[in-house]
Coordinates of C-alpha atoms in Angstrom, one line a residue:
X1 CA -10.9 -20.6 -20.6
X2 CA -11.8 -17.2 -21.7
X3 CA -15.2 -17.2 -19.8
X4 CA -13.3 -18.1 -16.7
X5 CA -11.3 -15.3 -16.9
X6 CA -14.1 -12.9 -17.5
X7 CA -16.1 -14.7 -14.6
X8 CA -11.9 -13.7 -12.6
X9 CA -12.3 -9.9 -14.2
X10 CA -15.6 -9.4 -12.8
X11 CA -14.9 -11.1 -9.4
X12 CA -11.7 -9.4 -9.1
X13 CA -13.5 -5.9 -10.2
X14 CA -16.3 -6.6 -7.3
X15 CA -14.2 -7.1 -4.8
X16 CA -12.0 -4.1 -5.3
X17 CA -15.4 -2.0 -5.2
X18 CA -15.7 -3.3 -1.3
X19 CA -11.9 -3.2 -0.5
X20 CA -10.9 0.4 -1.7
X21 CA -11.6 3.5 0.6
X22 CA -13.9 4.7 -2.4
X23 CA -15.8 3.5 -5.3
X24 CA -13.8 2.1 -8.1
X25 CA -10.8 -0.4 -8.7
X26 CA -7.6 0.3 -6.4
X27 CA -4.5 -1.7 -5.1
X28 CA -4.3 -3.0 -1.9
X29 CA -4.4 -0.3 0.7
X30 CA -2.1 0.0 3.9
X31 CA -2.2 2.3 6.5
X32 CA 1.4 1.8 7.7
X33 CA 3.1 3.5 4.7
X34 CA 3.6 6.4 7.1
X35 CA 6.4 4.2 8.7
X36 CA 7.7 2.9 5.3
X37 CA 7.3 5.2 1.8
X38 CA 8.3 1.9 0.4
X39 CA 5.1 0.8 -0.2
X40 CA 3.9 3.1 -2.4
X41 CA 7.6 4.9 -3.6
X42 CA 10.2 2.4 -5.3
X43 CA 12.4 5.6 -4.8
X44 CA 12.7 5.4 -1.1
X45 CA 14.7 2.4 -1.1
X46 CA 17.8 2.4 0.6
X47 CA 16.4 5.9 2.3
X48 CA 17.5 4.4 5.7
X49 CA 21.0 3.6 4.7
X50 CA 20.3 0.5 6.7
X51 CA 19.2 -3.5 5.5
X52 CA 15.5 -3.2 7.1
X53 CA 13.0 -5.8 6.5
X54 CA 9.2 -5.7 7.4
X55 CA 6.1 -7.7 7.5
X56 CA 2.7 -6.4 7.9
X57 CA -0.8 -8.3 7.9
X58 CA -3.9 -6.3 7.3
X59 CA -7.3 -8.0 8.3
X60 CA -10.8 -6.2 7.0
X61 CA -13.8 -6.3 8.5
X62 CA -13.2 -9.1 10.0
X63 CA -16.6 -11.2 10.8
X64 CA -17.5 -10.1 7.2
X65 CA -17.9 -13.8 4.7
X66 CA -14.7 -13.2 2.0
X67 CA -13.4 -9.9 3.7
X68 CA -10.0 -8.8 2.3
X69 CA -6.3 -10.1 3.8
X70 CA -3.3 -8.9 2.6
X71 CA 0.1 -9.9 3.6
X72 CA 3.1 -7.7 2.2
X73 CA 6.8 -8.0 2.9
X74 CA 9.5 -5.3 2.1
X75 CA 13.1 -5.1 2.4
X76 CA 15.9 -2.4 1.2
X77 CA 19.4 -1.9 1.6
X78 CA 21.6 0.9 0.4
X79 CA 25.1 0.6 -1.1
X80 CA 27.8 2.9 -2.4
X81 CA 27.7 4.9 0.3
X82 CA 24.1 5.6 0.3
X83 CA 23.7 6.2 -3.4
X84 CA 22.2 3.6 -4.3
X85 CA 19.5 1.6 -2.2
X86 CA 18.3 -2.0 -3.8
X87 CA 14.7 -3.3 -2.7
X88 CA 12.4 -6.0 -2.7
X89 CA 8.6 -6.2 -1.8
X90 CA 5.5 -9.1 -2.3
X91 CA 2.3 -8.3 -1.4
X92 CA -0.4 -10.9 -1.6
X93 CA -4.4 -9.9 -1.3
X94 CA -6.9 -12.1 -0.7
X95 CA -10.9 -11.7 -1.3
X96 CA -13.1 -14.2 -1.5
X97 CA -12.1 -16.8 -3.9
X98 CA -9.7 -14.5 -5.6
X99 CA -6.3 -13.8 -5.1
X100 CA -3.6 -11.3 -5.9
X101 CA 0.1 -11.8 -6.0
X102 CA 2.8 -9.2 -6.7
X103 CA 6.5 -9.8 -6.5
X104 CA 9.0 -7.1 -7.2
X105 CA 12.9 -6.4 -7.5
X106 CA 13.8 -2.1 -6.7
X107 CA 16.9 -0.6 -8.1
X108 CA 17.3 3.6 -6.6
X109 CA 19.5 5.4 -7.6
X110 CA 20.4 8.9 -5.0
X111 CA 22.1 12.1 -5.7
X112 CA 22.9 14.2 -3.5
X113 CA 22.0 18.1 -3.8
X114 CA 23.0 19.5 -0.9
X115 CA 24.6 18.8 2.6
X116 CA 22.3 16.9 3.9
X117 CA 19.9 16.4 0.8
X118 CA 19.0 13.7 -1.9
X119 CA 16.9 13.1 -4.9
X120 CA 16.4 10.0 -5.2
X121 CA 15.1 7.6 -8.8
X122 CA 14.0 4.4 -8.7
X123 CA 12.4 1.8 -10.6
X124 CA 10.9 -1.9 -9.3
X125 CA 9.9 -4.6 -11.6
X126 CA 8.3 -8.3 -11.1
X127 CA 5.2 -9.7 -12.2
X128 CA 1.7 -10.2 -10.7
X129 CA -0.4 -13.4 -10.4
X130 CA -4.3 -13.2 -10.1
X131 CA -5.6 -16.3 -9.3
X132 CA -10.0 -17.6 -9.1
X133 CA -10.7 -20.6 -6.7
X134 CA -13.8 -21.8 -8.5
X135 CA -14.4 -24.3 -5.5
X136 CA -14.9 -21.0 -3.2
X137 CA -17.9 -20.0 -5.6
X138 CA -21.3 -20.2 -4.6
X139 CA -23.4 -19.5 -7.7
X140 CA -27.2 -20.2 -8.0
X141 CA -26.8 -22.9 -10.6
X142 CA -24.5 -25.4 -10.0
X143 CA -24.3 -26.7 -13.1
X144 CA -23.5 -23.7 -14.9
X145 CA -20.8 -24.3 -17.9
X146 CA -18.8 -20.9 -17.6
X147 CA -17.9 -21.3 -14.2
X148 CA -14.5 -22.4 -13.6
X149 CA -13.6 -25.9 -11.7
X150 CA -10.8 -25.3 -9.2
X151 CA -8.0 -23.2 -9.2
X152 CA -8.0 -20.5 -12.3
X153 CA -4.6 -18.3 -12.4
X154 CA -3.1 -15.6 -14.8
X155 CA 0.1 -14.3 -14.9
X156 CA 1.2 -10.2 -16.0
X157 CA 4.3 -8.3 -16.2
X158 CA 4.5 -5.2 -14.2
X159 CA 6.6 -2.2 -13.4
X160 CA 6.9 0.9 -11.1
X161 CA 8.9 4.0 -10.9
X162 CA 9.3 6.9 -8.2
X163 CA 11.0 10.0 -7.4
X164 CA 11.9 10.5 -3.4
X165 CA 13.4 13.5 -2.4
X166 CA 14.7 14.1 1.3
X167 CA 16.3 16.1 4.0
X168 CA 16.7 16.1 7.7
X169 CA 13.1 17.6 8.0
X170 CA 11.5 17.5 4.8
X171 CA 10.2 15.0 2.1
X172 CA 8.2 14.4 -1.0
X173 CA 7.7 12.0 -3.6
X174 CA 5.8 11.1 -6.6
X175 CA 5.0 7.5 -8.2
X176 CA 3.5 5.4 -10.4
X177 CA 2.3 1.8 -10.4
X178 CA 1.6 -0.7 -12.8
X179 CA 2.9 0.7 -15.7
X180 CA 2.8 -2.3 -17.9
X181 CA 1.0 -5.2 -17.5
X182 CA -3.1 -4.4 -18.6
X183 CA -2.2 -5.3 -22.5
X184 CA -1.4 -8.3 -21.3
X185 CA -4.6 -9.4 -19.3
X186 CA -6.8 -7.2 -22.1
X187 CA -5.3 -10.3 -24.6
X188 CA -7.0 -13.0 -22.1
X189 CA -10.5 -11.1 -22.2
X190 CA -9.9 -10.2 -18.8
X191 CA -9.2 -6.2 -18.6
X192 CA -8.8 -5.8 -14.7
X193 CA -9.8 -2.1 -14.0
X194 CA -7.2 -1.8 -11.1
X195 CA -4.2 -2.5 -13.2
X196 CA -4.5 0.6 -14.2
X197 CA -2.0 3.4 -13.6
X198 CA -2.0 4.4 -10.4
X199 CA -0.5 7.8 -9.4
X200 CA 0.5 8.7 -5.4
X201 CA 2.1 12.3 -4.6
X202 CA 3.4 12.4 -1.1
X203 CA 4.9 15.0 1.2
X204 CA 5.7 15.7 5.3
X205 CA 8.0 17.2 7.7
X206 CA 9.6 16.2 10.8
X207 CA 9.0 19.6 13.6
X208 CA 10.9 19.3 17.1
X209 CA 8.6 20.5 19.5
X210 CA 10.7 19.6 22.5
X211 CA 13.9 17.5 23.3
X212 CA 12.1 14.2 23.3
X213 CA 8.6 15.0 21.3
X214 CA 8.9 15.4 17.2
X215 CA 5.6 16.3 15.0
X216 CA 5.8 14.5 11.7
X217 CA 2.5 15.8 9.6
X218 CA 1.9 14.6 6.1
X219 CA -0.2 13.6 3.1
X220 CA -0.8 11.4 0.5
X221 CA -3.0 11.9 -2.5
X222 CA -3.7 8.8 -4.8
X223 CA -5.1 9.3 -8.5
X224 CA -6.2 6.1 -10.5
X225 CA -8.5 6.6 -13.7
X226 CA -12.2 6.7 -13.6
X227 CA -12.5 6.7 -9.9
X228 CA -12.2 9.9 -7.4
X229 CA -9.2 11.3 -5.9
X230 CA -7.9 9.8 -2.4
X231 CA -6.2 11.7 -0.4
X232 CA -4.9 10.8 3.1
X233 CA -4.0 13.2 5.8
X234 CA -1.3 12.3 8.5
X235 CA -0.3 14.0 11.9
X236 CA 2.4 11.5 14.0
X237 CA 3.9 12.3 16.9
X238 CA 7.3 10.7 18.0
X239 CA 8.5 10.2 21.5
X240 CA 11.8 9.7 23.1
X241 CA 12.9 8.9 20.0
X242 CA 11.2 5.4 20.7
X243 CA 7.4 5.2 19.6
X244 CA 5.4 6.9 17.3
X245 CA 1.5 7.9 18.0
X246 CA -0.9 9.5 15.8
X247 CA -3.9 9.4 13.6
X248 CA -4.7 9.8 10.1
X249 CA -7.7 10.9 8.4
X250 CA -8.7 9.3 4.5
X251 CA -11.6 10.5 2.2
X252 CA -11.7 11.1 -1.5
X253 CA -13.6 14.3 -3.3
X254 CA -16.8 13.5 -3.8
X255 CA -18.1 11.6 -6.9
X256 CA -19.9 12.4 -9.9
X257 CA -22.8 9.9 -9.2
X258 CA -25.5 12.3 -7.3
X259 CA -27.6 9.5 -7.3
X260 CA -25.7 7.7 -4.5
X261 CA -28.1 8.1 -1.5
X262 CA -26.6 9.7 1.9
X263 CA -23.3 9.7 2.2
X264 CA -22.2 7.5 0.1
X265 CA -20.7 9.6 -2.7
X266 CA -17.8 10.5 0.0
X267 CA -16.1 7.7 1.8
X268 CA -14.6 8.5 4.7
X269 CA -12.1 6.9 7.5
X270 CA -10.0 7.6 10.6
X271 CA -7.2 5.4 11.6
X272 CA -5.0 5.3 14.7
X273 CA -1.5 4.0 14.3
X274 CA 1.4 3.3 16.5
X275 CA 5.0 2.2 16.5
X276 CA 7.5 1.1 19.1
X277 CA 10.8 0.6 19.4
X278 CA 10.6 -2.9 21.2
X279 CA 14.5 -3.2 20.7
X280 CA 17.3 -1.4 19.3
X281 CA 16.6 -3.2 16.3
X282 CA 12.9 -4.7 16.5
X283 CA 10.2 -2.2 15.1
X284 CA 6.2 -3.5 16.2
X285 CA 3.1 -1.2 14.9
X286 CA -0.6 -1.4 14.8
X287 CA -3.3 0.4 12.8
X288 CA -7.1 0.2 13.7
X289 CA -9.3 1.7 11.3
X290 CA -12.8 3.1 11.9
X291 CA -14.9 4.0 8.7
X292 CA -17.5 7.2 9.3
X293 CA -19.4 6.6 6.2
X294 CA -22.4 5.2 6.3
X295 CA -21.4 1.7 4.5
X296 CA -19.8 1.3 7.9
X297 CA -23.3 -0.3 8.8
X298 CA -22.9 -3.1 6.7
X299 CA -19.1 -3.5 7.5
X300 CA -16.4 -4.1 10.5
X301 CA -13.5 -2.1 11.1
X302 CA -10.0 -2.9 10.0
X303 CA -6.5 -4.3 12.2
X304 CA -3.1 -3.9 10.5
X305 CA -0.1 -5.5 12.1
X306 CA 3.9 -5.1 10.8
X307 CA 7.2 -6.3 12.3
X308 CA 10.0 -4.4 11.3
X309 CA 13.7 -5.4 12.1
X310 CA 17.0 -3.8 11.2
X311 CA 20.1 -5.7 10.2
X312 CA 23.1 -4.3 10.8
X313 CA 25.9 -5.3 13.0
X314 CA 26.6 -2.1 14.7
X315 CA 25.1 -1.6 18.6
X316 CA 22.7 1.0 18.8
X317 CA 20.0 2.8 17.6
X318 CA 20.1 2.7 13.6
X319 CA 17.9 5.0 12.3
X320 CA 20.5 7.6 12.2
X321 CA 17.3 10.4 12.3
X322 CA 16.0 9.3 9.6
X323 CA 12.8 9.0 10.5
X324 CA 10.5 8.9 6.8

């Protein structure tokens, strides 16, 4: 059993080295989080002071033999008169013949300090599932003894917390993820590298430019241990109050390896995202990725797909401005 789960920890580990936007061990990334902080910010929940509910399918490189698929869903609703917001999000990540499964319950609570501002705490907890598919395997000899026979899982507590503070034009927020969990794993023999913490410091504004066109630029900057910093650079543009175009840019600074030939050292990516207002209620958005790097040779690009609905019973547009 314990030689399976190494064979899962080692699996899992090279896999992650592919999937993340730099070297190293990372959690599933989206590009979407621009429309919903709830993805990487327990705190935001209930932010909208509407029940919303979205889905959103991400698909790398997608002629590539094992490429990552993820498939999240998130929900929030806030009560109390907006202070507090209750959440809900599982996110499920597929590579190869491993699998990730993360299921977790949000509790924020929001105080206001000022007219129109609120700082925001919250907290999710769940538990995550990683999973080997030994039949998926492909190894050199077949009759190798350590490698697993069919399905191979392993579950872990886990936990994260944020702070979300907002007003009509401004936000920020800081975060961190997984903050229990890797004692667990470390007692099977199978120390997974990205259960580590992971740290995400967020900020943007919302600038009218006209009547009907809005600038929202923005940031995010991930830390994990033992790999380089991420940092992701946003500029959205919102019109008629109905859909949202824009770009973002993603790199890390560069790594301590100078060996790394070209490039290589410095991932880099650009992605192009948008969001529509299909109804009153009914939120659609794309992302299409393009990495610049030069491991973009031996890669495709990435397509990210979400569905985002609003439920509430009055008529009308529900977002009330609140457009973080």
């Amino acid at each position: 059993m314990k030689n399976t789960l190494r064979i899962l920890g080692m699996i899992l580990s090279g896999g992650m080295f592919f999937t993340s936007t730099t070297f190293g061990q990372q959690l599933p990334q989206f590009s979407q989080y621009v429309f919903n902080n709830l993805q990487v910010n327990p705190g935001y929940a209930g932010y909208k002071g509407q029940a919303f509910v979205q889905s959103t399918y991400r698909s790398q490189w997608v002629t590539f033999p094992g490429a990552p698929k993820t498939f999240s869903v998130v929900a929030d609703l806030s009560a109390k008169e907006g202070l507090m917001g209750f959440g809900f999000s599982l996110v499920s990540d597929q590579i190869g013949p491993t699998g990730t499964t993360t299921a977790m319950l949000t509790y924020a609570y929001r105080i206001r300090i000022g007219q129109e501002s609120f700082l925001s705490l919250g907290v999710s907890g769940g538990a995550s599932e990683y999973v080997l598919d030994g039949d998926l395997l492909m190894p050199g000899d077949a009759d190798d003894p350590d490698l697993p026979q069919g399905r191979t899982n392993i579950f872990t507590p886990n936990m994260n917390a944020g702070l979300f503070f907002n007003s009509n034009r401004f936000f920020a927020g800081f975060s961190t993820f997984n903050m229990v969990g890797k004692k667990a794993l470390e007692r099977e023999d199978i120390a997974l590298a990205y259960h580590s913490f992971h740290f995400f410091l967020t900020a943007g504004a919302l600038i009218p430019l006209s009547e009907n066109v809005q600038f929202k630029p923005s940031f995010l900057i991930k830390e994990v241990k033992g790999i380089p910093t991420n940092y992701d650079l946003n500029t959205m543009f919102l019109f008629m109050e109905r859909l949202w175009i824009g770009a973002s840019y993603r790199s890390n600074l560069k790594m301590k390896e100078e060996n790394l030939q070209g490039n290589l050292n410095q991932r880099k990516a650009i992605a192009f995202l948008t969001e529509i207002f299909a109804t009153e209620k009914l939120r659609i958005g794309y992302a299409y990725d393009h990495n610049l790097s030069e491991i973009n040779n031996y890669r495709d690009n990435s397509h990210e797909f979400s569905l985002g609905f609003f439920i509430s019973p009055k008529k009308g547009f529900p977002t009330n401005g609140k457009w973080f």
